[in-house]
Amino acid sequence: EAGVVQSPRYKIIEKKQPVAFWCNPISGHNTLYWYLQNLGQGPELLIRYENEEAVDDSQLPKDRFSAERLKGVDSTLKIQPAELGDSAVYLCASSWHRDTEAFFGQGTRLTVV
Amino acid sequence: DAKTTQPPSMDCAEGRAANLPCNHSTISGNEYVYWYRQIHSQGPQYIIHGLKNNETNEMASLIITEDRKSSTLILPHATLRDTAVYYCIVRILSGGGADGLTFGKGTHLIIQP
């Protein structure tokens, strides 16, 4: 069974440009998470979806970040415009239910120059 | 979620048991103890979780003290592939509180050949 798939693995963009990350969760998983991980730190939750509904987006910087999960399956996370401080690894995770263990993708490493 | 305290780094000889401690002195009665690990350049991986009884699976054992204020993750026969950052997380399952995993900085376990 395929795990959580994220693309691209790496992205380099200039500041002020837009960028989007894509996540395909494990089939049948209702809960989807986006996390941000800075170098040397643990992952930090950005947003959590239950099916297509965003149920916890309190840590998402809404002035420049947006996310969607159409049809309750795949999800995209967008940054517009990107800033130098957005350089980090963006991780997607999914779980069958919010109370079950989460499975993580390999992440997208974003570098803003 | 309650905070956890872990040593920043530990060494262990290959083939020996690795014992990773975690302090969670303010844990509530309905909070579980979770362990995840993150190998370099990969997303976090679920290891094990428990409430108050000791737990064992194919990857590790989790020993929780009777007062639940601390726990120990045991990797019985560490291999070089177990070198990773290990995160101890306390989490409420359903009901009130945050449902996302709150990661700290974890313990960087280095397995020595």
mmCIF file of C-alpha atoms in Angstrom:
data_model
loop_
_atom_site.group_PDB
_atom_site.id
_atom_site.type_symbol
_atom_site.label_atom_id
_atom_site.label_comp_id
_atom_site.label_asym_id
_atom_site.label_seq_id
_atom_site.Cartn_x
_atom_site.Cartn_y
_atom_site.Cartn_z
ATOM 1 C CA GLU A 1 0.000 0.000 0.000
ATOM 2 C CA ALA A 2 1.332 3.406 -0.949
ATOM 3 C CA GLY A 3 2.029 5.800 1.865
ATOM 4 C CA VAL A 4 1.377 9.519 1.964
ATOM 5 C CA VAL A 5 2.706 11.032 -1.259
ATOM 6 C CA GLN A 6 3.909 14.598 -1.438
ATOM 7 C CA SER A 7 5.214 16.591 -4.359
ATOM 8 C CA PRO A 8 7.483 18.178 -5.192
ATOM 9 C CA ARG A 9 10.254 16.912 -2.886
ATOM 10 C CA TYR A 10 12.257 20.081 -3.327
ATOM 11 C CA LYS A 11 11.346 23.582 -4.450
ATOM 12 C CA ILE A 12 13.469 26.693 -4.818
ATOM 13 C CA ILE A 13 11.723 29.983 -5.508
ATOM 14 C CA GLU A 14 12.469 33.669 -5.309
ATOM 15 C CA LYS A 15 10.832 35.702 -2.578
ATOM 16 C CA LYS A 16 7.456 37.206 -3.422
ATOM 17 C CA GLN A 17 6.686 34.347 -5.795
ATOM 18 C CA PRO A 18 3.790 31.922 -5.186
ATOM 19 C CA VAL A 19 4.328 28.243 -4.452
ATOM 20 C CA ALA A 20 2.055 25.238 -4.009
ATOM 21 C CA PHE A 21 2.537 21.843 -2.403
ATOM 22 C CA TRP A 22 0.457 18.782 -3.120
ATOM 23 C CA CYS A 23 -0.438 15.857 -0.854
ATOM 24 C CA ASN A 24 -2.125 12.549 -1.625
ATOM 25 C CA PRO A 25 -3.063 10.832 1.641
ATOM 26 C CA ILE A 26 -3.389 7.115 2.259
ATOM 27 C CA SER A 27 -6.577 5.793 0.679
ATOM 28 C CA GLY A 28 -9.500 5.842 3.097
ATOM 29 C CA HIS A 29 -7.900 8.217 5.563
ATOM 30 C CA ASN A 30 -10.366 10.874 6.660
ATOM 31 C CA THR A 31 -8.002 13.128 8.601
ATOM 32 C CA LEU A 32 -5.290 15.108 6.869
ATOM 33 C CA TYR A 33 -2.650 17.367 8.458
ATOM 34 C CA TRP A 34 -0.180 19.911 7.165
ATOM 35 C CA TYR A 35 2.873 20.577 9.319
ATOM 36 C CA LEU A 36 5.798 22.952 8.989
ATOM 37 C CA GLN A 37 9.254 21.945 10.220
ATOM 38 C CA ASN A 38 12.097 24.396 10.651
ATOM 39 C CA LEU A 39 15.682 23.183 10.844
ATOM 40 C CA GLY A 40 16.455 21.575 14.188
ATOM 41 C CA GLN A 41 12.869 21.847 15.409
ATOM 42 C CA GLY A 42 9.959 19.454 15.666
ATOM 43 C CA PRO A 43 7.036 19.734 13.234
ATOM 44 C CA GLU A 44 4.385 22.366 13.963
ATOM 45 C CA LEU A 45 0.756 21.905 12.980
ATOM 46 C CA LEU A 46 -0.572 24.327 10.377
ATOM 47 C CA ILE A 47 -3.990 22.889 9.588
ATOM 48 C CA ARG A 48 -6.070 19.757 10.120
ATOM 49 C CA TYR A 49 -8.866 18.488 7.891
ATOM 50 C CA GLU A 50 -11.645 16.085 8.705
ATOM 51 C CA ASN A 51 -12.718 14.992 5.214
ATOM 52 C CA GLU A 52 -13.032 18.271 3.295
ATOM 53 C CA GLU A 53 -13.594 20.474 6.342
ATOM 54 C CA ALA A 54 -10.760 22.438 7.931
ATOM 55 C CA VAL A 55 -11.406 21.877 11.640
ATOM 56 C CA ASP A 56 -8.222 23.399 13.074
ATOM 57 C CA ASP A 57 -6.456 26.166 11.160
ATOM 58 C CA SER A 58 -5.570 28.377 14.112
ATOM 59 C CA GLN A 59 -1.813 28.165 13.359
ATOM 60 C CA LEU A 60 -2.110 28.856 9.640
ATOM 61 C CA PRO A 61 -0.870 32.372 8.715
ATOM 62 C CA LYS A 62 -3.915 33.287 6.709
ATOM 63 C CA ASP A 63 -2.494 36.462 5.192
ATOM 64 C CA ARG A 64 -0.282 34.443 2.867
ATOM 65 C CA PHE A 65 -1.057 30.755 3.395
ATOM 66 C CA SER A 66 -4.095 28.914 2.108
ATOM 67 C CA ALA A 67 -5.065 25.280 1.896
ATOM 68 C CA GLU A 68 -7.812 23.226 0.374
ATOM 69 C CA ARG A 69 -8.913 19.629 0.333
ATOM 70 C CA LEU A 70 -11.441 19.221 -2.408
ATOM 71 C CA LYS A 71 -13.569 16.066 -2.309
ATOM 72 C CA GLY A 72 -11.910 15.122 0.963
ATOM 73 C CA VAL A 73 -8.951 13.364 -0.651
ATOM 74 C CA ASP A 74 -5.955 15.251 -2.067
ATOM 75 C CA SER A 75 -4.878 18.526 -0.561
ATOM 76 C CA THR A 76 -2.850 21.532 -1.632
ATOM 77 C CA LEU A 77 -1.065 24.089 0.502
ATOM 78 C CA LYS A 78 -0.253 27.434 -1.090
ATOM 79 C CA ILE A 79 1.926 30.351 -0.096
ATOM 80 C CA GLN A 80 1.490 33.679 -1.851
ATOM 81 C CA PRO A 81 3.726 35.594 -1.719
ATOM 82 C CA ALA A 82 6.579 33.579 -0.250
ATOM 83 C CA GLU A 83 9.011 35.209 2.184
ATOM 84 C CA LEU A 84 12.555 34.239 3.112
ATOM 85 C CA GLY A 85 11.339 32.991 6.494
ATOM 86 C CA ASP A 86 9.074 30.444 4.825
ATOM 87 C CA SER A 87 12.083 28.277 3.981
ATOM 88 C CA ALA A 88 11.343 25.002 5.761
ATOM 89 C CA VAL A 89 10.093 21.462 5.226
ATOM 90 C CA TYR A 90 6.345 21.144 4.726
ATOM 91 C CA LEU A 91 4.974 17.796 5.871
ATOM 92 C CA CYS A 92 1.645 16.208 5.098
ATOM 93 C CA ALA A 93 0.188 13.439 7.253
ATOM 94 C CA SER A 94 -3.012 11.421 7.255
ATOM 95 C CA SER A 95 -4.856 9.117 9.602
ATOM 96 C CA TRP A 96 -7.944 6.958 9.317
ATOM 97 C CA HIS A 97 -9.542 8.898 12.140
ATOM 98 C CA ARG A 98 -8.304 11.821 14.228
ATOM 99 C CA ASP A 99 -7.651 9.441 17.141
ATOM 100 C CA THR A 100 -5.562 6.929 15.222
ATOM 101 C CA GLU A 101 -1.866 7.153 14.446
ATOM 102 C CA ALA A 102 -0.790 9.581 11.749
ATOM 103 C CA PHE A 103 1.342 8.560 8.779
ATOM 104 C CA PHE A 104 3.638 11.196 7.339
ATOM 105 C CA GLY A 105 4.905 11.853 3.851
ATOM 106 C CA GLN A 106 8.549 12.625 3.132
ATOM 107 C CA GLY A 107 7.862 16.334 2.974
ATOM 108 C CA THR A 108 8.612 19.164 0.572
ATOM 109 C CA ARG A 109 11.749 21.151 1.276
ATOM 110 C CA LEU A 110 11.142 24.781 0.326
ATOM 111 C CA THR A 111 13.982 27.230 -0.134
ATOM 112 C CA VAL A 112 13.092 30.877 -0.677
ATOM 113 C CA VAL A 113 15.951 32.993 -2.063
ATOM 114 C CA ASP B 1 -1.504 19.105 25.593
ATOM 115 C CA ALA B 2 0.979 18.636 28.441
ATOM 116 C CA LYS B 3 4.619 19.458 27.815
ATOM 117 C CA THR B 4 7.316 16.834 27.746
ATOM 118 C CA THR B 5 11.004 16.969 28.598
ATOM 119 C CA GLN B 6 13.550 14.804 26.801
ATOM 120 C CA PRO B 7 17.352 14.791 26.763
ATOM 121 C CA PRO B 8 18.578 16.466 23.570
ATOM 122 C CA SER B 9 20.845 13.597 22.592
ATOM 123 C CA MET B 10 21.887 10.068 23.541
ATOM 124 C CA ASP B 11 24.342 7.463 22.307
ATOM 125 C CA CYS B 12 23.851 3.706 22.302
ATOM 126 C CA ALA B 13 26.030 0.855 21.086
ATOM 127 C CA GLU B 14 24.711 -1.233 18.236
ATOM 128 C CA GLY B 15 23.036 -4.414 19.480
ATOM 129 C CA ARG B 16 22.348 -3.014 22.926
ATOM 130 C CA ALA B 17 19.009 -1.836 24.267
ATOM 131 C CA ALA B 18 18.338 1.875 23.806
ATOM 132 C CA ASN B 19 16.343 3.404 26.656
ATOM 133 C CA LEU B 20 14.905 6.834 25.883
ATOM 134 C CA PRO B 21 13.413 8.722 28.835
ATOM 135 C CA CYS B 22 10.613 11.252 28.773
ATOM 136 C CA ASN B 23 9.262 13.388 31.587
ATOM 137 C CA HIS B 24 5.627 14.477 31.457
ATOM 138 C CA SER B 25 4.957 15.473 35.040
ATOM 139 C CA THR B 26 1.849 17.548 34.230
ATOM 140 C CA ILE B 27 0.086 14.845 32.230
ATOM 141 C CA SER B 28 -3.674 14.614 32.694
ATOM 142 C CA GLY B 29 -5.622 11.441 33.289
ATOM 143 C CA ASN B 30 -7.043 11.381 29.759
ATOM 144 C CA GLU B 31 -3.780 12.052 27.940
ATOM 145 C CA TYR B 32 -1.918 9.301 26.147
ATOM 146 C CA VAL B 33 1.839 9.057 25.663
ATOM 147 C CA TYR B 34 2.903 8.750 22.024
ATOM 148 C CA TRP B 35 6.315 8.138 20.527
ATOM 149 C CA TYR B 36 7.333 9.016 16.993
ATOM 150 C CA ARG B 37 10.748 9.045 15.391
ATOM 151 C CA GLN B 38 12.187 10.917 12.438
ATOM 152 C CA ILE B 39 15.045 9.561 10.423
ATOM 153 C CA HIS B 40 17.079 12.153 8.552
ATOM 154 C CA SER B 41 15.273 13.583 5.503
ATOM 155 C CA GLN B 42 12.120 11.587 6.172
ATOM 156 C CA GLY B 43 8.776 12.354 7.763
ATOM 157 C CA PRO B 44 8.047 11.270 11.332
ATOM 158 C CA GLN B 45 7.126 7.611 11.870
ATOM 159 C CA TYR B 46 4.718 6.332 14.513
ATOM 160 C CA ILE B 47 6.291 3.916 17.001
ATOM 161 C CA ILE B 48 3.934 3.207 19.883
ATOM 162 C CA HIS B 49 1.494 4.777 22.322
ATOM 163 C CA GLY B 50 -0.051 3.984 25.709
ATOM 164 C CA LEU B 51 -2.204 5.324 28.507
ATOM 165 C CA LYS B 52 -1.011 3.666 31.716
ATOM 166 C CA ASN B 53 -0.185 0.045 30.993
ATOM 167 C CA ASN B 54 3.105 -0.963 29.469
ATOM 168 C CA GLU B 55 2.886 -1.604 25.746
ATOM 169 C CA THR B 56 4.982 -3.631 23.311
ATOM 170 C CA ASN B 57 4.921 -3.990 19.557
ATOM 171 C CA GLU B 58 7.322 -5.160 16.890
ATOM 172 C CA MET B 59 9.299 -1.939 17.056
ATOM 173 C CA ALA B 60 9.603 -1.091 20.737
ATOM 174 C CA SER B 61 8.338 -1.275 24.296
ATOM 175 C CA LEU B 62 6.815 1.588 26.249
ATOM 176 C CA ILE B 63 7.146 1.635 30.009
ATOM 177 C CA ILE B 64 4.975 4.196 31.840
ATOM 178 C CA THR B 65 5.539 4.796 35.545
ATOM 179 C CA GLU B 66 2.671 4.138 37.912
ATOM 180 C CA ASP B 67 2.156 7.854 38.564
ATOM 181 C CA ARG B 68 2.344 8.443 34.786
ATOM 182 C CA LYS B 69 4.741 11.336 35.233
ATOM 183 C CA SER B 70 7.431 9.738 33.108
ATOM 184 C CA SER B 71 7.938 7.017 30.550
ATOM 185 C CA THR B 72 10.718 5.155 28.783
ATOM 186 C CA LEU B 73 10.838 3.967 25.204
ATOM 187 C CA ILE B 74 12.930 0.835 24.805
ATOM 188 C CA LEU B 75 14.436 -0.336 21.531
ATOM 189 C CA PRO B 76 15.556 -3.841 22.547
ATOM 190 C CA HIS B 77 18.356 -4.412 20.031
ATOM 191 C CA ALA B 78 19.363 -1.118 18.468
ATOM 192 C CA THR B 79 20.718 -1.084 14.922
ATOM 193 C CA LEU B 80 22.372 1.690 12.934
ATOM 194 C CA ARG B 81 19.039 2.281 11.196
ATOM 195 C CA ASP B 82 17.547 3.334 14.546
ATOM 196 C CA THR B 83 19.619 6.526 14.494
ATOM 197 C CA ALA B 84 16.946 9.217 14.453
ATOM 198 C CA VAL B 85 15.239 11.956 16.465
ATOM 199 C CA TYR B 86 12.715 10.442 18.867
ATOM 200 C CA TYR B 87 9.729 12.503 19.930
ATOM 201 C CA CYS B 88 7.703 11.891 23.078
ATOM 202 C CA ILE B 89 4.245 13.476 22.841
ATOM 203 C CA VAL B 90 1.288 13.554 25.198
ATOM 204 C CA ARG B 91 -2.079 13.856 23.557
ATOM 205 C CA ILE B 92 -5.734 13.819 24.437
ATOM 206 C CA LEU B 93 -7.668 11.335 22.311
ATOM 207 C CA SER B 94 -11.028 12.855 21.305
ATOM 208 C CA GLY B 95 -12.901 15.253 23.482
ATOM 209 C CA GLY B 96 -11.359 18.564 24.428
ATOM 210 C CA GLY B 97 -7.874 19.791 23.660
ATOM 211 C CA ALA B 98 -5.838 19.871 20.499
ATOM 212 C CA ASP B 99 -6.138 16.862 18.274
ATOM 213 C CA GLY B 100 -2.966 17.480 16.320
ATOM 214 C CA LEU B 101 0.352 16.112 17.545
ATOM 215 C CA THR B 102 2.455 18.708 19.380
ATOM 216 C CA PHE B 103 6.119 17.912 18.788
ATOM 217 C CA GLY B 104 8.976 19.190 20.939
ATOM 218 C CA LYS B 105 12.632 19.013 19.959
ATOM 219 C CA GLY B 106 12.958 15.321 20.780
ATOM 220 C CA THR B 107 16.030 13.217 21.550
ATOM 221 C CA HIS B 108 18.632 12.653 18.883
ATOM 222 C CA LEU B 109 19.596 8.998 19.335
ATOM 223 C CA ILE B 110 22.868 8.003 17.739
ATOM 224 C CA ILE B 111 23.634 4.309 17.437
ATOM 225 C CA GLN B 112 27.364 3.689 17.476
ATOM 226 C CA PRO B 113 28.837 0.740 15.529
#
